[in-house]
Short mmCIF file of C-alpha atoms in Angstrom, two decimals:
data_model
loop_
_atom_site.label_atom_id
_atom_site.label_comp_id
_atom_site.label_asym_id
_atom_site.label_seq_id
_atom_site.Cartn_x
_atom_site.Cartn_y
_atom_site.Cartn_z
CA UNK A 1 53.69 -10.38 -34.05
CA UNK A 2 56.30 -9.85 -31.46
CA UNK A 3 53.99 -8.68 -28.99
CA UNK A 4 54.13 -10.66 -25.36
CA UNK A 5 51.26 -12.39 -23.99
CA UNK A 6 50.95 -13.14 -20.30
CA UNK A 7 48.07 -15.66 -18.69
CA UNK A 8 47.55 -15.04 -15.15
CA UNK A 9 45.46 -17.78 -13.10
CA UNK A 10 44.14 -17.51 -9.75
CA UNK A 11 42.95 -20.12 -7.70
CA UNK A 12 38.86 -21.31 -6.82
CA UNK A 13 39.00 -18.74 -3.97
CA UNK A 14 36.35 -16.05 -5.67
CA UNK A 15 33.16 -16.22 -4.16
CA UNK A 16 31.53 -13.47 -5.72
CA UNK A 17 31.18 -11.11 -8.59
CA UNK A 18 31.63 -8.11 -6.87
CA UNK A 19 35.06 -9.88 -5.44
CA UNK A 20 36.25 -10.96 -8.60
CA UNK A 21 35.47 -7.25 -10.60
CA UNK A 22 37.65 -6.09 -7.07
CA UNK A 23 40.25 -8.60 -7.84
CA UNK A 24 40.67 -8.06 -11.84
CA UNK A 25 40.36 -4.27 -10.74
CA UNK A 26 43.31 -4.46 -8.27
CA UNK A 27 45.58 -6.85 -11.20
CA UNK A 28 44.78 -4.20 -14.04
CA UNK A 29 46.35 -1.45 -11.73
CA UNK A 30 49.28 -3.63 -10.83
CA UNK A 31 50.09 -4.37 -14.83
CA UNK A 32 49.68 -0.61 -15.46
CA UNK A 33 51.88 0.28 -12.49
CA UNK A 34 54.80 -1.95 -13.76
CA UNK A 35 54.68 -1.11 -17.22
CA UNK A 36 53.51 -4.50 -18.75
CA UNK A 37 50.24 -3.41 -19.66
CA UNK A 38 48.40 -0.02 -20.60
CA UNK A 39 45.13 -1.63 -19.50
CA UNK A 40 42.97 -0.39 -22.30
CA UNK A 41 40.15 -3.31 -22.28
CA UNK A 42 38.66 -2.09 -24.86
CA UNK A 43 41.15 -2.04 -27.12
CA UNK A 44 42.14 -5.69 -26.17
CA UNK A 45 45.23 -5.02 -24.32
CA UNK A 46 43.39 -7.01 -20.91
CA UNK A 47 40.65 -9.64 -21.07
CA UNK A 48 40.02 -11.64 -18.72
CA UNK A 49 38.28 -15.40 -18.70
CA UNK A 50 35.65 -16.29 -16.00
CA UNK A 51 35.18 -19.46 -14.96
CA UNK A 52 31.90 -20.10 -12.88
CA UNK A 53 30.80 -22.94 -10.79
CA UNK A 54 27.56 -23.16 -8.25
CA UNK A 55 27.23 -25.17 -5.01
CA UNK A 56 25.49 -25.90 -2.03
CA UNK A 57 26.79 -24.27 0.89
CA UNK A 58 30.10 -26.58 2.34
CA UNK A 59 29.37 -29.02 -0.61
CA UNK A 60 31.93 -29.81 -3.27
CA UNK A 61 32.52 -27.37 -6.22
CA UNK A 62 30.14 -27.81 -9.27
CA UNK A 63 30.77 -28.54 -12.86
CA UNK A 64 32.84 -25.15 -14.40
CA UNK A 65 31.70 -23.17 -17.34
CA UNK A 66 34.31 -20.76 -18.66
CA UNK A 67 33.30 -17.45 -19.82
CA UNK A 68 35.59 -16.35 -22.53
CA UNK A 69 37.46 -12.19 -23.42
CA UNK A 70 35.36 -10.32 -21.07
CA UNK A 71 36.56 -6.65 -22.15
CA UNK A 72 35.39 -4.79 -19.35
CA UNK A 73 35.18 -4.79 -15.28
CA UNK A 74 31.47 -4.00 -15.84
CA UNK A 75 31.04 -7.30 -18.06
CA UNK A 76 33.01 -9.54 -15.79
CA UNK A 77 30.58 -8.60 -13.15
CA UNK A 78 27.69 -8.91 -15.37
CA UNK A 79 28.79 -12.45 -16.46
CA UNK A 80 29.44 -13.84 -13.36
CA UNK A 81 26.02 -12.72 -12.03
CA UNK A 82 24.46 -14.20 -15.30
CA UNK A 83 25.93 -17.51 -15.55
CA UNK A 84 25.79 -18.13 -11.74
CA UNK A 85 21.82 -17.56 -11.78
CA UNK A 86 21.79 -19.88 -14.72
CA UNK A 87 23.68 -23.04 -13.18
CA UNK A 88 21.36 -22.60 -10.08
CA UNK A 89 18.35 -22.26 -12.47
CA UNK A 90 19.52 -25.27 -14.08
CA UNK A 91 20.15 -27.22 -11.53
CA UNK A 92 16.70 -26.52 -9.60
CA UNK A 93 15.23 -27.71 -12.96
CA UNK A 94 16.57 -31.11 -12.52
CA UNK A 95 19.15 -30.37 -15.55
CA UNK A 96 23.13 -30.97 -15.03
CA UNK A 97 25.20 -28.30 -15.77
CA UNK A 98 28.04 -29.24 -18.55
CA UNK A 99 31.59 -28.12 -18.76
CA UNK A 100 32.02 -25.85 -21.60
CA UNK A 101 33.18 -22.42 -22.77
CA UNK A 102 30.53 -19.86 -23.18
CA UNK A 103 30.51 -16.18 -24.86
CA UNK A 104 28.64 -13.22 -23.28
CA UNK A 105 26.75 -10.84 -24.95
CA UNK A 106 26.45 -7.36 -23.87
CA UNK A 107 23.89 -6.10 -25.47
CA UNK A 108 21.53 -8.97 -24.78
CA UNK A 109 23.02 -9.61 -21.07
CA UNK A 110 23.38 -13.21 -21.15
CA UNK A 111 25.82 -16.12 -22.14
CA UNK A 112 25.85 -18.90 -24.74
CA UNK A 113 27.83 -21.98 -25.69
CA UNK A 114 30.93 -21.05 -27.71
CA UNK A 115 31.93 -25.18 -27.49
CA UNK A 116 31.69 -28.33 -25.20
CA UNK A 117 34.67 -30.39 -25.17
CA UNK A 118 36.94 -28.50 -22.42
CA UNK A 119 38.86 -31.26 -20.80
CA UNK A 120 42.30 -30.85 -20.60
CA UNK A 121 42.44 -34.24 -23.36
CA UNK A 122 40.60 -32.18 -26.13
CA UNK A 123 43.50 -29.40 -26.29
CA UNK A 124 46.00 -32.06 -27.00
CA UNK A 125 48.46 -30.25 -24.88
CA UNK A 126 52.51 -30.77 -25.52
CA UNK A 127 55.55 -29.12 -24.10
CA UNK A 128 57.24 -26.13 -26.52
CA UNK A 129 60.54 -27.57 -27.51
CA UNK A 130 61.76 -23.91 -28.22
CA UNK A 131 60.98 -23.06 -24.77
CA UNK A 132 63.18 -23.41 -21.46
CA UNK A 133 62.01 -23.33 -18.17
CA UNK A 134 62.88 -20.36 -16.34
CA UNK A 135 63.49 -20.40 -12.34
CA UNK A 136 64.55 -16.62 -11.48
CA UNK A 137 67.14 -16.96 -8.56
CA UNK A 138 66.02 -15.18 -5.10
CA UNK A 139 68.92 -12.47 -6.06
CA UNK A 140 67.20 -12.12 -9.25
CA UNK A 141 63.92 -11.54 -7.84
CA UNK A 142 65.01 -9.13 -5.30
CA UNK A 143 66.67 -6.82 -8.15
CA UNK A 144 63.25 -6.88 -9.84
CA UNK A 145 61.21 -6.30 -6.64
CA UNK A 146 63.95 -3.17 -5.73
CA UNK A 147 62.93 -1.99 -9.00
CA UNK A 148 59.05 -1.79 -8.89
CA UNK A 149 57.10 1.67 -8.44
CA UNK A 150 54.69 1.77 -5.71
CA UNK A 151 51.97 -0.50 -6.28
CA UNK A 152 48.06 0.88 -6.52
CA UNK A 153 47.64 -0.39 -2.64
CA UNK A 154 50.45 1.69 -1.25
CA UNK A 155 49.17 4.47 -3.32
CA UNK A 156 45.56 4.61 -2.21
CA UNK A 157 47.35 4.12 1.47
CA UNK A 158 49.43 7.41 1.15
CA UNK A 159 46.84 9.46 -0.14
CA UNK A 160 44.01 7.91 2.86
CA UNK A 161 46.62 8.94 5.29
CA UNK A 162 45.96 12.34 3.96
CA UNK A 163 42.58 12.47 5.19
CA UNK A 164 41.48 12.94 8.90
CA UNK A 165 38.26 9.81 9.45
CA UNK A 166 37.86 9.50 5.66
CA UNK A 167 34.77 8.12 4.49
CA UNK A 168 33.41 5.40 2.16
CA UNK A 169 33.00 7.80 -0.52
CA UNK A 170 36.26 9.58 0.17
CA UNK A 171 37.87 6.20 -0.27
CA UNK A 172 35.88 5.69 -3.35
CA UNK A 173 37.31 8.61 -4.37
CA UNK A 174 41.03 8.35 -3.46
CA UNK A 175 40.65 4.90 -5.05
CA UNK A 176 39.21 6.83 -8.25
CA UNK A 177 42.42 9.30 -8.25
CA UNK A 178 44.71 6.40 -8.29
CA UNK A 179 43.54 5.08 -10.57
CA UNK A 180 42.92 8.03 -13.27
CA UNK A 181 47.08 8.63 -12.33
CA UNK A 182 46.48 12.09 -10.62
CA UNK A 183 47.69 11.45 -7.01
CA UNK A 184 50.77 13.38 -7.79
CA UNK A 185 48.60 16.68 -8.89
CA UNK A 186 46.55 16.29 -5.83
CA UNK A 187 49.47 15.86 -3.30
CA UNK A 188 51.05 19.45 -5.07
CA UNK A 189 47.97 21.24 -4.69
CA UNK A 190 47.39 20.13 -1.19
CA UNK A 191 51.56 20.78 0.01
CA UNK A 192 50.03 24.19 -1.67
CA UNK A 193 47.33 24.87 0.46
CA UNK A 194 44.38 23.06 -0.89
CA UNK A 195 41.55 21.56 0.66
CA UNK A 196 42.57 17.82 1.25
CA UNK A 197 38.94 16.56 0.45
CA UNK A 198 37.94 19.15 -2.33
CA UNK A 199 41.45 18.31 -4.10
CA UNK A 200 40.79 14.93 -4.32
CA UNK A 201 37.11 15.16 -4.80
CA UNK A 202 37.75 18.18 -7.88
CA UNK A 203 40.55 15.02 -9.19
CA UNK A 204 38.35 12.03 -8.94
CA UNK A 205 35.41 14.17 -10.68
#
């Protein structure tokens, strides 16, 4: 169809829901920031895949069960929550958790088996023969890096600045401003006279 799909993989390092909806949260503002992504969800232009495992504190990770297009930050968090109380459940039961990919359901708040075999064996995997590897040279990368806008981080950390002791929910909303695109309106009407805190509250409201 000509249009560009990028897979982005992070390592076994979430340990929570709430961290991971933080972390896909933080990614969809980067993609929207660069231009590679308009980060409508809901209209499929971001999914993201969960893959949950359980284990006993310091013990080895448990058997993974991948939770497949999760279309919103709100079902990521959902699913994680879900399928994490399920292993445990499981496994208290005396029952062993099996690798597989599994679909949520919104409505119905829970997961089910979309199909077992998830080895790496069962997708038959082969190199693209049309395809090249690419290794962007350090020159290369600085160019690009030059290039970037600020990134959602830098932007929440200018507009904090503006605040004298901000709060948790003035950072909530300074966070929400960023990410509706409005720090720019808020910054004018401030260098105008404006009320730091009611500018970005009247913004992120």
């Amino acid at each position: 169809s000509g249009v560009p799909l990028v897979e982005i993989v992070s390592g076994p390092d979430i340990p929570s829901s709430t961290q991971a909806r933080a972390y896909a949260q933080e990614l969809r503002g980067i993609l929207i920031a660069t231009g590679a992504s308009d980060g409508r969800m809901e209209e499929g232009s971001m999914r993201m895949d969960a893959n949950v495992s359980v284990r006993k504190a310091n013990g080895p990770f448990g058997t993974r069960c991948e939770i497949k297009n999760l279309n919103s930050l709100r079902s990521l968090q959902r699913a994680i929550d879900y399928e994490a109380l399920r292993q445990v459940e499981l496994i208290e039961d005396g029952g062993t958790v099996r690798q597989e990919t599994r679909h949520w359901d919104e409505h119905r708040g829970e997961t089910s088996t979309m199909r077992v075999k998830e080895d790496a064996d069962d997708y038959r995997y082969f190199r693209e023969p049309d395809l090249v590897d690419l290794a962007p040279d350090q020159s290369w990368q600085d160019r690009v890096r030059a290039a970037l806008p600020p990134m959602p981080a830098e932007r929440r950390r200018k507009l904090s600045a503006r605040l004298a002791n901000p709060t948790k929910a003035q950072l909530d909303a300074v966070e929400v401003v960023i990410d509706l695109g409005l720090e720019e309106l808020v910054n004018a009407a401030v260098d105008a006279g404006a009320d730091v805190t009611l500018a970005i509250s009247r913004a992120a409201n």
